[in-house]
Each structure stands twice: as structure tokens, then as C-alpha cells.
Amino acid sequence: MKHIIKSLIVLGCFAALQSCSKDFTNRPPEDQLTNAAFYKSEAEILAGTAPLYNIVWFEYNDKAALSFGDARGGNMVSNDRDAFYKFAVTATDINTLLPAYKAFYKIIGQSNTTMTSIAQNSTGVSEAAINRGIAECKFMRGMAYYFLVSNWGAVPIIYDNAGQLTDQNIFRNTQASVWKLIIKDLTYATKNLPATVAQTGRLTRWSAEATLAKMYLTRAGLGSTGGSRNQGDLDSAKYYAADVVNKSGLELNPVYANLFKSEYHASGIDNPESLFSLQWLPQKDVWGINNSFQAYMAVNGDVTGSWDGWGAAHGASCDLLKYYLSHPEDSLRRKATVMFNGDHYPEINKKGGGYNYTVNYVANFKKYIIGSVADNGGKGSEMAENIRTYMLRLAELYLVYAEAIMGNSASTADAEALKYFNKVRVRAGVPTKSSVNFDDIMNEKRIETAFEGTYWYDILRLYYFNPTKAKALINAQDKGSYTLNYIAGTYSPRQYTAVHTSAFYPVTDAVMYFPIPEAESAKAPNLSSAPVDFDFSKLPD
């Protein structure tokens, strides 16, 4: 733990002295120490919180997001991330596990330091601006703890970077304690973030309320028995989701595929469906604030137009493929998510008349694959694609709302729940439903957000209150190999068959959470001890 906290202090000591144009990520943070002379204006507070939208999230976005959310969730297969969907990740993994663990604590450390500096040094600045800056910090801290508690279970709560640096006897805190902090931080954010912002991509009140609704929905199952969730948390999820859908004025992008094209969600542009997204710089030599997704996930350099594009072995699992094959009517989302043999994409290789995908032994990624620099108006570069990363979209919030309305019932035909559930399906061009159950909502969310790093967390939400069902779902997922064949003469949509060799990887309670990285537990042996409740009287307001 000392290793992590040391890195947090180093990171936290630097301010992002950035220009405060409308696009607040237009250049990387400069390594200049903060001091009492900083945070003396609203612009400086905005500059100080800007790094929380990119650099501290880099090591999560770089490899962990899909490994954790989609490989482990059963959507993705890969030749170098197979340990995640085989539930064989070890504490010695230094390629993905350790960097992600450290990244989440960097987010926490930067948030702690920045909010303390704002509170101590912002003399002469309006109370609203101060509270907004602190709210951004608390939102980000809450999100980092959400990923920590969801992936590792009980983890240490760090609230004082310097004060806890030398504590090699630090203990993990209980999941209930971590969830209490998440709710506390996000509740503050709902009260202090503005409904509208002057800078594209900044968090709003709607970002916080939507995220809080999702958190309440998840926490509702924590510690529950018999498949019933905490009604108070379900009611809170419904309340906050309703406020967003009824008051924010936000609407779904009418075309699903456009969500993942740079012209609709790139530097300087934020799709109105985005409730929270990571803000990356699309230019060379800005390592740490660049979006490397396409470099790793595009099938080859013909797609990227450069030397990157290393995703030939990454694609949809056989389990996800079976959904697409049995639901050809869901072709709009499928084609925007994964490529099937024979698909044509006019937005890639525009100069050459588009890109034709001809692989039949895997369905490679399309979501967030945007093509070359030339395809994107000259913006971006190798390892730095010109698109932001969604962390929460309005469509997901609609499904959270529907599930919160349904609550502990076996199913619902509630008009409000169906209205928002079916909004997602109407955009996808698939038939609406007259009633829905938990499985309907779970599956809808899986298909809507596939390869956005979310599905594992939905499975975990189920695991909280019905572990038997969650493990059975995982155990039934086919993660074998396949060959995909087009059925000649089928159009609008094209249809396919597959020849596959099945493979299943059973899960147990022991591997539902990752082990604490060995590099951390070696420095703080009590991380292996039983977790303890957190003393919230120690937490600064």
C-alpha cells in the first residue's frame, strides 16, 4: 500500500495549469507544483480538476476496462486476456491487474489532494465554484471506489494521502463501508454540480444523479438473502433516475452507430447521450491522456491506417455470438459493435471507398473503431484515437430506471418502466415488449453496452442478492472457438450460421473478486487480514 500512496502523493502534488477554453482538455497537464497561490479563481479550480477526466484513468482504460468488464463478463475472448474469462487471474499479474489497482488509487489520491487544496486555498472565489470543484473530486473518488469494491471487494479507504503513507499496517475496509462512502460522495456531487456547464464534457448534476441511481441499484442487493433487495435503495435508484429522465432534457442519439463515431463524440464535442465520459487528447506524444483503445482493438493496420491495430485475436465470445445469430433483427447494434464477414463500413478507409471485413473465424471489434487519421478529419494519431470513452450513457440509465421500478417484483408491465426500456429497443430497431423481467433488462443492457466495459458489473449486481443465479449464468457462457458463415441470399439483415467448439469455465465464490496485487500485499501484510468497518468520523467533510 505504501507503493500506491507514494505515487498518489507525487501525482497529487501537480496541478493541471491548463488553458480554460471551451475544450478543457486541449493540452496536457503541466508539472508545476500547486501552492497557496493557486485556486484563486474559478478558472484555476477548473484547471485543477481537469486531470481527473483523463490521465488518472489511463491505466484503467488502456487494458483493464475490457479485461475486467467484458472478458470477465463473458462478452469477449482474446489470446492474451484469457485469464480474465477463465477466472485464472493471479496476484502476480503486473500487466493489467496491478496497473488498474494503482490507477484507481491514483484517481482517489488526485481527488483527495485537489479537493483539499481547493478548500484551503480558494479565497475570493464563489462558494458555488468551490463546491463544484470539490463535487467533481468526490464524484471521481466515488467512481474509483465503485470499481475497487466491484473488482476486489473489501479495500482500504484512503482519505488522507500523506497521513496514511507510512501506515504499513493498514487494513481493508468492509464492502458496506466502501459502499457507504460511494453513496456519500455521489450525494454531495448531486447537490453541488450544476445542471449545465460552460465546458464540454464536464460533469453535471445529471451525471451525478444518474450515477447515484446506478450505485443505489447495485448496493440494493449487498448482503441480501433470498433474492430480495433493499427496498430503500431501490426507491432511491428510482428517484434519482426519474429526476434525470424527467428534468434533464437529455435524449437518446437517434442512430446507435453514431454514438461510436468521432464526429459525434470526439474532442470538443460531447454527444448529449453522454452522462459521464473520459476526455482524451487526439494528438501525438501525449502519453497518459491519449485514448489507446483502437490501437489494441482494431483488427489490423488497414483499419487504423498506420502501424497500430493489433486486435486480430480480440473479438466477441461464442456466447455473445449466439445471441446475435438467434436475433438477426438486432443487426443495427450488432454491426456497430462487432464485425461479421462481409460487413462494409463506409466510415473507415473513406478514400478507398470504405472497409470490407472478410474474417470468418472471429467477430472483431467495431465499437470505438473509427478508422485512420484521414477518416477523422486529420485528428488523432497512432495510439491516440479521436474519440472519448463513455462511462455512463443515457440508454443505460433508462434501463436502470426500468429495473428500479420493477424492484423486487418478478416482472413488470408498469407503463413508465416499459416506456424507457422500449426507447432503447426502438432505437435498436427491435420489437418492443409489453412486460419485462430481470433477465430481459439484464440482457438488454448487455447488448446495448457490449464492449463498453460494463457487463461484469451487472453480473456482480445479480451476485450480490442471488449468487447462485449469477454463478449459473457465468458457468453457462460458451467461450469456445467458432467459424462464422454467411447464409447466401439473406439481406436486410444478413444472416449467418456458426460452427463452434464449446468451452466453459466454471466460477466459484473464491474467484468472484480479484486478489490484492502481490506488490501491494507484500508491503502491507494486513491487507490479507479480515476487513474492518471504516470510522467515518475520520473523514473530512
XYZ file of C-alpha atoms in Angstrom:
541
model
C 0.000 0.000 0.000
C 2.929 2.334 0.666
C 3.870 1.944 -3.001
C 0.433 3.148 -4.088
C 0.158 6.047 -1.670
C 3.606 7.313 -2.592
C 2.534 7.506 -6.219
C -0.664 9.266 -5.144
C 1.240 11.987 -3.355
C 3.516 12.563 -6.318
C 0.530 12.782 -8.636
C -1.465 14.879 -6.230
C 1.291 17.452 -5.892
C 0.912 18.547 -9.513
C -1.729 20.889 -10.820
C -3.154 20.955 -14.282
C -2.357 24.517 -15.286
C -4.354 24.342 -18.476
C -5.978 26.957 -20.588
C -9.690 27.209 -19.821
C -11.172 27.274 -23.276
C -14.436 25.524 -24.016
C -12.497 22.298 -24.601
C -10.807 21.979 -21.244
C -8.604 19.069 -22.326
C -6.925 20.913 -25.151
C -3.468 20.356 -23.732
C -1.904 18.051 -21.152
C -1.286 18.950 -17.523
C 1.981 20.750 -16.865
C 4.121 19.505 -13.994
C 4.001 22.561 -11.811
C 3.610 22.307 -8.067
C 0.455 23.654 -6.542
C 0.760 26.124 -3.720
C -1.273 28.626 -1.789
C -1.216 30.983 -4.790
C -3.249 28.594 -6.905
C -7.039 28.033 -6.894
C -7.625 31.760 -6.590
C -10.172 31.879 -9.401
C -12.892 29.773 -10.906
C -10.667 29.170 -13.939
C -7.896 27.793 -11.733
C -10.315 25.459 -9.965
C -11.455 24.167 -13.347
C -7.835 23.678 -14.385
C -7.098 21.852 -11.149
C -9.870 19.299 -11.632
C -9.252 18.753 -15.364
C -6.751 15.862 -14.927
C -9.493 13.873 -13.199
C -11.099 13.390 -16.612
C -8.167 11.690 -18.308
C -4.644 10.985 -17.091
C -5.598 9.282 -13.824
C -7.932 6.934 -15.735
C -5.399 5.992 -18.398
C -4.170 2.682 -16.987
C -7.756 1.569 -16.456
C -8.810 2.486 -19.991
C -5.634 1.166 -21.623
C -6.208 -2.544 -20.928
C -8.278 -3.145 -17.806
C -11.657 -1.774 -18.901
C -12.403 -4.570 -21.353
C -10.463 -7.223 -19.452
C -12.496 -6.564 -16.308
C -15.870 -5.660 -17.788
C -16.191 -7.713 -20.970
C -13.681 -10.570 -20.879
C -14.630 -11.494 -17.320
C -18.248 -10.738 -18.158
C -18.194 -13.329 -20.943
C -18.602 -10.987 -23.917
C -15.004 -11.086 -25.106
C -12.435 -13.717 -25.988
C -8.778 -12.992 -26.574
C -5.464 -14.787 -26.777
C -3.805 -12.548 -24.191
C -6.700 -11.768 -21.841
C -7.953 -15.309 -21.435
C -7.050 -15.399 -17.728
C -9.924 -12.993 -17.123
C -12.693 -15.069 -18.700
C -11.148 -18.287 -17.385
C -11.140 -16.776 -13.858
C -7.433 -17.523 -13.519
C -6.024 -14.057 -12.740
C -3.300 -14.225 -10.097
C -1.965 -11.715 -7.605
C 1.307 -11.614 -9.544
C -0.264 -10.138 -12.700
C 1.687 -6.941 -13.349
C 0.366 -6.292 -16.864
C -3.276 -5.479 -16.132
C -4.254 -6.217 -12.528
C -1.601 -4.161 -10.725
C -1.750 -1.136 -13.076
C -5.534 -0.967 -12.734
C -5.449 -1.271 -8.949
C -2.880 1.511 -8.797
C -4.867 3.611 -11.273
C -7.963 3.612 -9.095
C -5.922 4.741 -6.115
C -4.309 7.440 -8.248
C -7.794 8.737 -9.005
C -8.540 8.689 -5.288
C -5.260 10.364 -4.406
C -5.639 13.095 -7.002
C -9.216 13.678 -5.875
C -8.205 13.890 -2.200
C -5.354 16.298 -2.856
C -7.282 18.525 -5.225
C -10.339 18.893 -3.010
C -8.140 19.693 -0.014
C -6.226 22.313 -1.994
C -9.445 23.876 -3.256
C -10.917 24.031 0.252
C -7.769 25.529 1.771
C -6.660 27.972 -0.915
C -9.722 29.263 -2.771
C -10.036 32.631 -1.079
C -12.099 35.150 -3.001
C -13.784 32.505 -5.140
C -17.544 31.994 -5.070
C -18.866 29.262 -2.829
C -20.632 27.684 -5.816
C -17.357 27.391 -7.748
C -15.560 25.916 -4.732
C -18.313 23.402 -4.081
C -18.444 22.463 -7.760
C -14.706 21.725 -7.801
C -14.967 19.612 -4.670
C -18.021 17.857 -6.143
C -16.020 16.851 -9.221
C -13.354 15.395 -6.930
C -15.864 13.492 -4.818
C -17.626 12.158 -7.897
C -14.343 10.793 -9.261
C -13.345 9.364 -5.899
C -16.707 7.642 -5.622
C -16.312 6.150 -9.089
C -12.833 4.842 -8.291
C -14.137 3.136 -5.156
C -17.006 1.663 -7.183
C -14.511 -0.092 -9.441
C -12.369 -1.146 -6.494
C -15.212 -2.631 -4.446
C -16.680 -4.303 -7.525
C -13.423 -5.932 -8.547
C -11.652 -6.562 -5.236
C -14.453 -6.484 -2.678
C -13.142 -5.087 0.599
C -10.394 -2.492 0.008
C -8.705 0.239 2.066
C -10.436 3.606 2.226
C -7.794 6.298 1.689
C -8.869 9.794 2.677
C -5.549 11.341 3.785
C -2.754 10.601 1.325
C 0.132 11.888 3.425
C -1.212 10.710 6.750
C -1.642 7.137 5.569
C 1.570 6.903 3.558
C 3.658 5.260 6.228
C 0.938 3.001 7.595
C 2.163 -0.453 6.624
C -0.416 -1.916 8.989
C -3.342 -0.596 7.004
C -6.400 -2.860 6.793
C -9.021 -3.275 4.123
C -12.426 -1.805 4.897
C -15.662 -3.746 4.569
C -17.694 -3.636 1.384
C -20.522 -1.976 3.313
C -18.135 0.802 4.384
C -16.857 1.350 0.854
C -20.401 1.490 -0.497
C -21.362 3.999 2.193
C -18.519 6.257 1.043
C -19.539 5.890 -2.618
C -23.099 6.946 -1.834
C -21.893 9.789 0.384
C -19.532 11.191 -2.251
C -22.029 10.981 -5.078
C -24.809 12.501 -2.991
C -22.580 15.524 -2.397
C -21.989 15.705 -6.143
C -25.732 15.737 -6.886
C -26.143 18.761 -4.642
C -23.198 20.792 -5.906
C -22.728 20.108 -9.607
C -24.545 22.463 -11.998
C -27.333 21.425 -14.331
C -25.412 22.880 -17.281
C -21.726 23.526 -17.830
C -19.715 26.009 -19.865
C -17.045 23.476 -20.817
C -17.899 20.474 -22.965
C -17.500 17.154 -21.182
C -17.680 18.407 -17.597
C -19.809 16.594 -15.047
C -23.287 17.911 -14.358
C -25.950 17.362 -11.754
C -27.458 14.833 -14.191
C -24.162 12.947 -14.355
C -24.171 12.619 -10.596
C -27.848 11.722 -10.239
C -27.662 9.089 -12.968
C -24.547 7.569 -11.440
C -26.062 7.639 -7.977
C -29.145 5.831 -9.309
C -26.873 3.103 -10.696
C -24.993 2.863 -7.403
C -28.178 2.551 -5.338
C -29.489 -0.123 -7.700
C -26.297 -2.141 -7.226
C -25.999 -1.648 -3.484
C -29.619 -2.705 -3.019
C -28.529 -6.328 -3.245
C -25.494 -6.154 -0.967
C -25.924 -8.553 1.926
C -29.417 -9.546 0.827
C -30.748 -13.069 1.088
C -33.450 -14.999 -0.688
C -33.159 -12.933 -3.870
C -34.797 -9.834 -2.367
C -33.107 -6.428 -2.453
C -33.223 -3.479 -0.071
C -36.355 -1.556 -0.952
C -34.975 1.752 0.317
C -32.051 1.567 -2.100
C -34.353 0.554 -4.945
C -36.581 3.539 -4.184
C -33.556 5.846 -4.179
C -32.401 4.437 -7.528
C -35.859 5.100 -8.944
C -35.967 8.628 -7.511
C -32.655 9.769 -8.967
C -33.194 8.065 -12.327
C -36.646 9.659 -12.609
C -35.204 13.090 -11.915
C -32.759 12.684 -14.804
C -35.258 11.367 -17.336
C -37.927 13.911 -16.418
C -35.879 17.070 -15.903
C -32.560 16.880 -17.735
C -33.932 17.341 -21.245
C -31.469 14.708 -22.497
C -32.474 12.354 -25.304
C -31.000 9.299 -26.962
C -28.920 9.793 -30.069
C -31.369 8.611 -32.738
C -28.733 6.457 -34.513
C -26.969 3.864 -32.361
C -23.896 3.552 -34.597
C -23.272 7.301 -34.427
C -22.539 7.035 -30.711
C -19.189 5.493 -31.597
C -18.097 7.709 -34.466
C -15.691 10.536 -33.785
C -17.819 13.247 -35.365
C -20.436 12.639 -32.676
C -18.180 12.102 -29.663
C -14.694 13.492 -30.104
C -12.511 16.258 -28.751
C -14.606 19.383 -28.396
C -17.886 17.507 -28.930
C -19.954 15.621 -26.414
C -22.889 13.527 -27.505
C -25.930 14.593 -25.461
C -26.472 10.954 -24.526
C -23.196 11.011 -22.596
C -23.677 11.419 -18.861
C -20.022 10.833 -17.960
C -17.137 10.262 -20.322
C -13.362 10.295 -20.195
C -11.847 13.148 -22.173
C -8.796 12.265 -24.276
C -6.411 14.297 -26.401
C -6.231 13.161 -30.054
C -2.629 14.071 -30.782
C 0.854 12.578 -30.777
C 3.256 12.485 -27.860
C 0.707 12.977 -25.076
C 1.078 9.593 -23.389
C -1.289 9.195 -20.475
C -4.023 11.433 -21.810
C -4.416 9.601 -25.112
C -7.063 7.032 -25.997
C -5.236 3.819 -26.936
C -8.377 1.703 -27.412
C -8.320 1.455 -31.202
C -4.607 0.634 -31.275
C -5.236 -2.548 -29.282
C -8.658 -3.493 -30.616
C -8.739 -2.691 -34.339
C -8.280 -5.849 -36.381
C -5.265 -4.534 -38.342
C -3.452 -1.519 -39.739
C -5.763 -1.419 -42.757
C -8.378 -0.090 -40.350
C -6.175 2.361 -38.448
C -4.151 3.434 -41.473
C -0.937 3.114 -39.506
C 1.394 0.747 -37.659
C -1.055 0.086 -34.843
C -4.155 -2.116 -34.983
C -3.264 -5.227 -33.010
C -6.731 -6.598 -32.298
C -6.897 -9.562 -34.670
C -7.224 -12.008 -31.756
C -9.780 -9.936 -29.830
C -13.458 -10.428 -30.520
C -16.917 -11.479 -29.469
C -17.253 -14.625 -27.397
C -19.161 -17.595 -28.732
C -21.776 -16.859 -26.069
C -22.358 -13.324 -27.345
C -22.233 -14.571 -30.918
C -25.103 -16.973 -30.195
C -27.283 -14.017 -29.218
C -26.541 -12.199 -32.457
C -27.183 -15.300 -34.559
C -30.509 -16.002 -32.868
C -31.565 -12.339 -33.091
C -30.743 -11.170 -36.628
C -33.263 -8.372 -36.144
C -30.760 -6.749 -33.736
C -28.431 -6.075 -36.649
C -28.067 -2.318 -36.080
C -26.414 -2.793 -32.702
C -24.552 -5.900 -33.819
C -22.887 -4.248 -36.807
C -21.941 -1.211 -34.719
C -20.456 -3.488 -32.052
C -18.674 -6.341 -33.862
C -17.775 -7.084 -37.465
C -19.148 -10.095 -39.316
C -17.652 -11.495 -42.503
C -18.986 -9.418 -45.404
C -19.743 -6.243 -43.437
C -18.945 -2.957 -45.152
C -18.094 0.224 -43.219
C -18.045 3.399 -45.338
C -16.657 5.498 -42.462
C -13.389 3.510 -42.471
C -10.934 3.915 -45.367
C -13.132 6.598 -46.857
C -10.607 7.401 -49.567
C -10.666 3.809 -50.751
C -14.446 3.556 -50.786
C -14.864 2.003 -47.348
C -13.649 -1.049 -45.491
C -14.789 -4.613 -46.223
C -14.372 -7.092 -43.370
C -13.591 -10.620 -44.580
C -12.628 -12.598 -41.444
C -14.819 -15.596 -40.532
C -13.049 -17.183 -37.533
C -13.740 -14.365 -35.085
C -16.025 -11.343 -34.901
C -13.609 -8.473 -34.304
C -14.417 -5.179 -32.630
C -16.205 -2.328 -34.341
C -17.387 -0.273 -31.360
C -14.984 2.681 -30.883
C -13.100 1.642 -34.037
C -13.162 4.843 -36.087
C -10.522 4.396 -38.787
C -7.484 6.412 -39.794
C -6.488 9.984 -39.075
C -7.613 10.859 -42.597
C -11.008 9.270 -41.910
C -11.384 11.622 -38.943
C -10.645 14.998 -40.420
C -6.934 14.864 -39.674
C -7.457 14.479 -35.938
C -5.819 11.806 -33.835
C -2.703 9.715 -34.346
C -1.292 6.294 -33.671
C -2.259 5.216 -30.133
C -4.415 8.338 -29.766
C -7.765 7.985 -31.477
C -10.088 10.932 -31.717
C -12.958 9.737 -29.537
C -13.937 9.881 -25.895
C -14.806 6.948 -23.650
C -18.318 6.586 -22.283
C -18.534 5.718 -18.610
C -22.323 6.144 -18.408
C -24.840 6.751 -21.173
C -28.473 7.777 -21.023
C -29.558 4.432 -22.508
C -28.033 2.611 -19.564
C -29.768 4.999 -17.176
C -33.103 4.211 -18.879
C -32.548 0.521 -18.123
C -31.509 1.302 -14.549
C -34.784 3.206 -14.192
C -36.840 0.321 -15.565
C -35.178 -2.135 -13.202
C -35.614 0.153 -10.197
C -39.330 0.471 -10.976
C -39.635 -3.311 -11.227
C -37.712 -3.682 -7.959
C -38.292 -6.991 -6.214
C -41.197 -7.998 -8.419
C -40.747 -10.958 -10.732
C -41.720 -8.798 -13.715
C -43.396 -5.507 -14.526
C -45.823 -4.089 -17.052
C -45.538 -0.627 -15.485
C -46.038 1.989 -18.196
C -43.107 4.134 -17.085
C -40.696 1.193 -16.922
C -41.782 -0.015 -20.359
C -41.573 3.475 -21.843
C -37.866 3.788 -21.121
C -36.989 0.146 -21.653
C -38.625 0.286 -25.074
C -36.957 3.578 -26.010
C -33.700 1.644 -26.062
C -35.190 -1.122 -28.181
C -36.935 1.207 -30.619
C -33.646 2.893 -31.432
C -32.090 -0.538 -31.971
C -34.859 -1.420 -34.429
C -36.062 -4.422 -32.439
C -39.631 -5.194 -31.293
C -40.909 -3.617 -28.101
C -42.103 -5.644 -25.110
C -45.359 -5.433 -23.170
C -43.774 -6.683 -19.940
C -40.211 -7.266 -18.755
C -38.446 -9.290 -16.084
C -34.974 -9.089 -14.583
C -33.456 -11.276 -17.305
C -34.945 -9.072 -20.032
C -33.362 -5.957 -18.566
C -30.076 -7.719 -17.859
C -29.809 -8.948 -21.443
C -30.883 -5.630 -22.926
C -28.161 -3.873 -21.010
C -25.619 -6.465 -22.097
C -26.343 -5.959 -25.794
C -26.759 -2.186 -25.564
C -23.415 -1.665 -23.783
C -21.334 -4.584 -25.062
C -17.620 -3.700 -25.141
C -18.119 -0.598 -23.045
C -16.654 -2.366 -20.008
C -19.911 -2.752 -18.069
C -21.313 -6.268 -18.226
C -19.307 -7.829 -15.398
C -20.691 -5.203 -13.037
C -24.241 -6.187 -13.966
C -23.406 -9.810 -13.205
C -21.933 -8.701 -9.886
C -25.107 -6.745 -9.104
C -27.002 -10.013 -9.535
C -24.389 -11.878 -7.485
C -24.974 -9.548 -4.539
C -28.518 -10.795 -3.991
C -28.654 -14.066 -5.938
C -25.176 -15.624 -6.103
C -26.484 -18.988 -7.254
C -28.137 -17.499 -10.324
C -25.138 -15.287 -11.099
C -22.716 -18.200 -10.999
C -25.038 -20.331 -13.106
C -25.183 -17.561 -15.709
C -21.386 -17.422 -15.870
C -20.995 -21.190 -15.938
C -23.341 -21.457 -18.925
C -21.373 -18.960 -21.029
C -19.720 -20.581 -24.041
C -16.244 -19.138 -24.584
C -15.086 -21.551 -27.239
C -13.995 -21.021 -30.841
C -16.186 -20.690 -33.915
C -16.304 -20.186 -37.651
C -18.930 -17.801 -38.933
C -20.628 -18.431 -42.270
C -22.871 -16.061 -44.216
C -26.183 -17.532 -45.429
C -26.171 -16.693 -49.107
C -29.125 -14.684 -50.344
C -30.096 -13.147 -46.976
C -30.235 -9.378 -46.806
C -31.560 -6.639 -44.520
C -30.407 -8.125 -42.280
C -27.749 -10.551 -43.454
C -27.920 -13.850 -41.580
C -25.216 -16.267 -40.532
C -24.594 -19.708 -39.125
C -21.674 -20.787 -36.986
C -19.696 -23.956 -36.412
C -18.271 -23.839 -32.932
C -16.247 -25.795 -30.421
C -17.596 -25.073 -26.951
C -15.546 -24.197 -23.886
C -16.868 -23.412 -20.417
C -15.008 -22.047 -17.413
C -16.825 -22.550 -14.103
C -16.665 -19.863 -11.456
C -16.649 -20.170 -7.661
C -17.161 -17.676 -4.861
C -13.393 -17.688 -4.313
C -12.681 -16.092 -7.700
C -15.580 -13.649 -7.974
C -13.185 -10.977 -6.745
C -9.600 -10.367 -7.774
C -6.758 -10.983 -5.309
C -4.988 -7.909 -3.948
C -1.878 -7.482 -6.131
C 1.127 -9.158 -4.565
C 3.201 -5.991 -4.911
C 0.759 -4.285 -2.534
C 0.075 -7.041 -0.016
C 3.831 -7.635 0.374
C 4.244 -4.066 1.625
C 1.163 -4.094 3.854
C 0.562 -7.638 5.189
C -2.700 -6.701 6.922
C -4.323 -6.377 3.522
C -4.654 -10.141 3.810
C -6.459 -9.859 7.145
C -10.211 -9.680 7.649
C -11.650 -6.274 6.644
C -12.837 -3.815 9.262
C -15.579 -1.183 9.323
C -14.405 2.314 8.448
C -14.633 5.041 11.077
C -16.460 7.794 9.180
C -15.731 10.322 11.924
C -12.218 10.490 10.431
C -13.474 11.539 7.013
C -13.180 15.284 6.305
C -16.453 16.891 5.253
